[in-house]
Amino acid sequence: MKLYDYPQAPNPRRVNIFLAEKGIEVERVTIDLMQREQLNPEYQRKNPACDVPMLELDDGTCISQIRGIVHYFEAAHPEIPLLGSSPREKGLVEMWEHLAFMNGLLAIAEVFRNTAKGFADRAVVGPHNYPQSAELAERGARRVPNFFKDFDKRLADNEYVAGDFYSMADITTLVSCDFAKWIKAEIPEECGNLRAWYDRVSERPAVKANP
Ligand SMILES: N[C@@H](CCC(=O)N[C@@H](CS)C(=O)NCC(=O)O)C(=O)O
């Protein structure tokens, strides 16, 4: 089994923290995004989405998309559940992880990918090239403070993002908060609940091992 990885990037970091929390070791192959190795024909044959992370099983099956990868590992290694235990918990983890990805990580990516020089023709992840859009960058910049506020509100009454247990929803929210620094956005002072949660989860060994 091999995990195609680029640990400097936010999305692979989500899976790397998840695996570290579960204590799972996997052989890694680096796909250098700076060299655009994700677009090499050989990699594209394995992963038509042209992104990282991607998991290749010993029988040659290739699973990309973080949801696919974490569900594979959760089913194969159910101990230390990170996608919830009961039906209620599983539903809440899916809900809050998806919201963190859509309204946090993707809002930040909307700014980053539509402004960073090296992404002039690569505003969207995948096999197709798209030009940058100043309007999307501007919209993303308006969405990011709302992500912080909405998650601050959620954490006013909950110890963790999905409830009273640590989960993949925390991992994606944490990675989004760190990714925000790439566009010079920080958790605002007034978001005290989110800040306290951020400080707490940042201390976890799995997070520290995957900075
Ligand atoms: N929706 C994907 C996101 C993966 C993704 O966006 N990965 C980025 C790195 S953070 C990537 O591979 N980028 C390739 C590129 O920029 O062309 C997932 O859930 O796995």
Coordinates of C-alpha atoms and ligand atoms in Angstrom, one line a residue:
M1 CA 0.0 0.0 0.0
K2 CA 1.3 3.5 -0.9
L3 CA 0.1 7.0 0.0
Y4 CA 0.9 9.6 -2.6
D5 CA 1.5 12.7 -0.5
Y6 CA 2.8 16.2 -0.5
P7 CA 2.9 17.0 3.3
Q8 CA 3.4 20.8 2.9
A9 CA -0.1 21.1 1.3
P10 CA -3.2 21.4 3.5
N11 CA -5.3 18.5 2.1
P12 CA -2.6 15.8 2.4
R13 CA -2.0 17.1 6.0
R14 CA -5.7 16.2 6.8
V15 CA -5.0 12.5 6.0
N16 CA -1.5 12.6 7.7
I17 CA -3.0 13.8 11.0
F18 CA -5.8 11.3 10.7
L19 CA -3.3 8.4 10.2
A20 CA -1.1 9.7 13.0
E21 CA -4.1 9.8 15.4
K22 CA -4.9 6.2 14.6
G23 CA -1.2 5.1 14.7
I24 CA -1.2 3.8 11.2
E25 CA 2.1 3.7 9.3
V26 CA 1.9 3.7 5.4
E27 CA 4.7 3.9 2.8
R28 CA 4.7 7.5 1.3
V29 CA 5.5 8.5 -2.3
T30 CA 6.0 12.3 -2.7
I31 CA 4.2 14.0 -5.6
D32 CA 5.9 17.3 -5.9
L33 CA 3.2 19.8 -6.6
M34 CA 5.7 22.6 -7.3
Q35 CA 7.0 20.5 -10.2
R36 CA 3.4 19.7 -11.2
E37 CA 4.0 16.0 -10.8
Q38 CA 0.3 15.5 -10.2
L39 CA -0.2 16.2 -13.9
N40 CA 2.3 13.5 -15.1
P41 CA 0.5 11.0 -17.4
E42 CA 1.6 8.1 -15.3
Y43 CA 0.1 9.6 -12.1
Q44 CA -3.0 10.8 -14.0
R45 CA -3.6 7.2 -15.1
K46 CA -3.7 6.2 -11.4
N47 CA -5.6 9.3 -10.3
P48 CA -7.7 11.1 -12.9
A49 CA -8.5 13.8 -10.4
C50 CA -4.7 14.8 -10.5
D51 CA -4.5 15.6 -6.8
V52 CA -3.0 14.5 -3.6
P53 CA -3.4 12.6 -1.3
M54 CA -4.1 9.3 -3.1
L55 CA -4.0 5.8 -1.8
E56 CA -2.9 2.9 -3.9
L57 CA -3.8 -0.5 -2.4
D58 CA -1.6 -3.6 -2.9
D59 CA -4.1 -5.0 -5.6
G60 CA -3.6 -1.8 -7.6
T61 CA -6.9 -0.1 -6.6
C62 CA -6.4 3.7 -6.4
I63 CA -8.6 5.8 -4.0
S64 CA -8.4 9.5 -4.2
Q65 CA -10.4 12.2 -2.4
I66 CA -9.9 12.4 1.3
R67 CA -13.4 11.2 2.1
G68 CA -12.6 8.0 0.2
I69 CA -9.3 7.5 1.9
V70 CA -10.4 8.2 5.5
H71 CA -13.5 5.9 5.1
Y72 CA -11.2 3.2 3.8
F73 CA -8.9 3.4 6.8
E74 CA -11.8 3.8 9.3
A75 CA -13.3 0.6 8.0
A76 CA -10.0 -1.3 7.9
H77 CA -8.9 0.1 11.4
P78 CA -12.1 0.9 13.3
E79 CA -10.2 1.3 16.6
I80 CA -9.8 4.9 17.7
P81 CA -12.9 6.0 15.6
L82 CA -12.5 9.4 14.0
L83 CA -15.6 9.3 11.9
G84 CA -18.0 8.8 14.8
S85 CA -19.2 5.6 16.7
S86 CA -23.0 5.7 16.7
P87 CA -25.2 6.6 13.7
R88 CA -25.8 10.0 15.4
E89 CA -22.1 10.7 15.7
K90 CA -21.3 9.5 12.2
G91 CA -23.9 11.9 10.8
L92 CA -22.6 14.8 12.8
V93 CA -19.0 14.1 11.8
E94 CA -20.0 14.1 8.1
M95 CA -22.0 17.2 8.5
W96 CA -19.4 19.3 10.3
E97 CA -16.4 18.0 8.3
H98 CA -18.2 18.9 5.1
L99 CA -19.0 22.3 6.3
A100 CA -15.4 22.9 7.4
F101 CA -14.2 21.8 4.0
M102 CA -16.8 23.8 2.0
N103 CA -16.9 27.0 4.0
G104 CA -13.4 26.9 5.5
L105 CA -10.8 25.2 3.3
L106 CA -12.4 25.9 0.0
A107 CA -13.1 29.6 0.8
I108 CA -9.5 30.0 1.7
A109 CA -8.4 28.1 -1.4
E110 CA -10.7 30.5 -3.4
V111 CA -8.5 33.4 -2.3
F112 CA -5.2 31.6 -2.5
R113 CA -5.6 29.9 -5.9
N114 CA -7.0 33.0 -7.5
T115 CA -4.2 35.3 -6.3
A116 CA -1.0 33.3 -6.0
K117 CA 1.5 34.0 -8.9
G118 CA 2.4 30.3 -9.4
F119 CA -1.3 29.4 -9.9
A120 CA -2.0 31.8 -12.9
D121 CA -3.5 29.0 -15.0
R122 CA -4.2 26.6 -12.1
A123 CA -7.1 28.3 -10.2
V124 CA -8.9 24.9 -9.9
V125 CA -7.4 21.6 -8.8
G126 CA -7.6 18.9 -11.4
P127 CA -6.7 17.9 -14.9
H128 CA -8.1 21.0 -16.6
N129 CA -6.5 24.5 -16.6
Y130 CA -8.6 27.5 -15.5
P131 CA -7.5 31.2 -15.3
Q132 CA -7.6 33.1 -12.0
S133 CA -10.6 35.2 -11.2
A134 CA -10.3 38.4 -9.1
E135 CA -14.0 38.3 -8.3
L136 CA -13.7 34.8 -6.8
A137 CA -10.7 35.9 -4.8
E138 CA -12.7 38.8 -3.5
R139 CA -15.7 36.6 -2.7
G140 CA -13.5 34.1 -0.9
A141 CA -12.0 36.9 1.2
R142 CA -15.5 37.8 2.4
R143 CA -16.4 34.1 3.2
V144 CA -13.3 33.4 5.4
P145 CA -14.4 35.7 8.4
N146 CA -17.8 34.1 8.3
F147 CA -16.2 30.6 8.5
F148 CA -14.4 31.7 11.7
K149 CA -17.6 33.2 13.2
D150 CA -19.8 30.2 12.4
F151 CA -17.3 27.7 13.9
D152 CA -16.8 30.0 16.9
K153 CA -20.5 29.8 17.5
R154 CA -20.5 26.0 17.1
L155 CA -17.7 25.7 19.7
A156 CA -19.5 27.9 22.2
D157 CA -21.6 24.8 23.3
N158 CA -19.4 22.0 22.1
E159 CA -16.0 20.8 23.2
Y160 CA -15.1 19.6 19.7
V161 CA -16.5 20.5 16.3
A162 CA -18.9 17.4 16.0
G163 CA -19.8 17.3 19.7
D164 CA -18.1 16.0 22.8
F165 CA -15.6 13.8 20.9
Y166 CA -12.6 14.5 18.8
S167 CA -13.0 13.6 15.1
M168 CA -12.1 14.2 11.4
A169 CA -14.3 17.4 11.7
D170 CA -11.7 18.8 14.1
I171 CA -8.9 17.8 11.8
T172 CA -10.4 19.6 8.7
T173 CA -11.3 22.7 10.8
L174 CA -7.8 22.9 12.3
V175 CA -6.1 22.5 8.9
S176 CA -8.4 25.2 7.5
C177 CA -7.4 27.6 10.4
D178 CA -3.7 27.0 9.6
F179 CA -4.3 27.2 5.8
A180 CA -5.9 30.7 6.4
K181 CA -2.4 31.9 7.4
W182 CA -1.4 31.4 3.8
I183 CA -3.7 34.3 2.9
K184 CA -2.7 36.2 6.0
A185 CA -6.0 35.6 7.8
E186 CA -6.0 34.6 11.5
I187 CA -8.8 33.6 13.9
P188 CA -10.2 36.9 15.1
E189 CA -9.7 38.0 18.7
E190 CA -13.4 38.0 19.3
C191 CA -13.7 34.3 18.3
G192 CA -12.6 33.1 21.8
N193 CA -14.3 29.7 21.6
L194 CA -12.5 28.9 18.3
R195 CA -9.2 30.2 19.6
A196 CA -9.4 28.1 22.8
W197 CA -10.3 25.0 20.8
Y198 CA -7.5 25.7 18.3
D199 CA -4.9 26.0 21.0
R200 CA -6.2 22.7 22.6
V201 CA -6.2 20.6 19.4
S202 CA -2.9 22.1 18.2
E203 CA -1.3 20.4 21.3
R204 CA -2.2 16.9 20.1
P205 CA 0.8 14.8 19.3
A206 CA -0.6 13.8 15.9
V207 CA -1.0 17.5 15.0
K208 CA 2.5 18.4 16.3
A209 CA 4.0 15.5 14.3
N210 CA 2.4 16.9 11.1
P211 CA 2.9 20.7 11.2
Ligands
LIG1 N1 -11.1 17.3 -2.9 C1 -9.8 16.8 -2.8 C2 -8.8 17.9 -2.5 C3 -7.4 17.5 -2.7 C4 -6.6 18.7 -3.1 O1 -7.1 19.8 -3.4 N2 -5.3 18.6 -3.0 C5 -4.4 19.6 -3.5 C6 -3.3 19.9 -2.5 S1 -3.9 20.7 -1.0 C7 -3.8 19.2 -4.8 O2 -3.5 18.1 -5.1 N3 -3.5 20.2 -5.7 C8 -3.0 19.9 -7.0 C9 -2.9 21.1 -7.9 O3 -2.9 22.2 -7.3 O4 -3.0 20.9 -9.1 C10 -9.8 15.7 -1.7 O5 -10.8 15.7 -0.9 O6 -8.8 14.9 -1.6

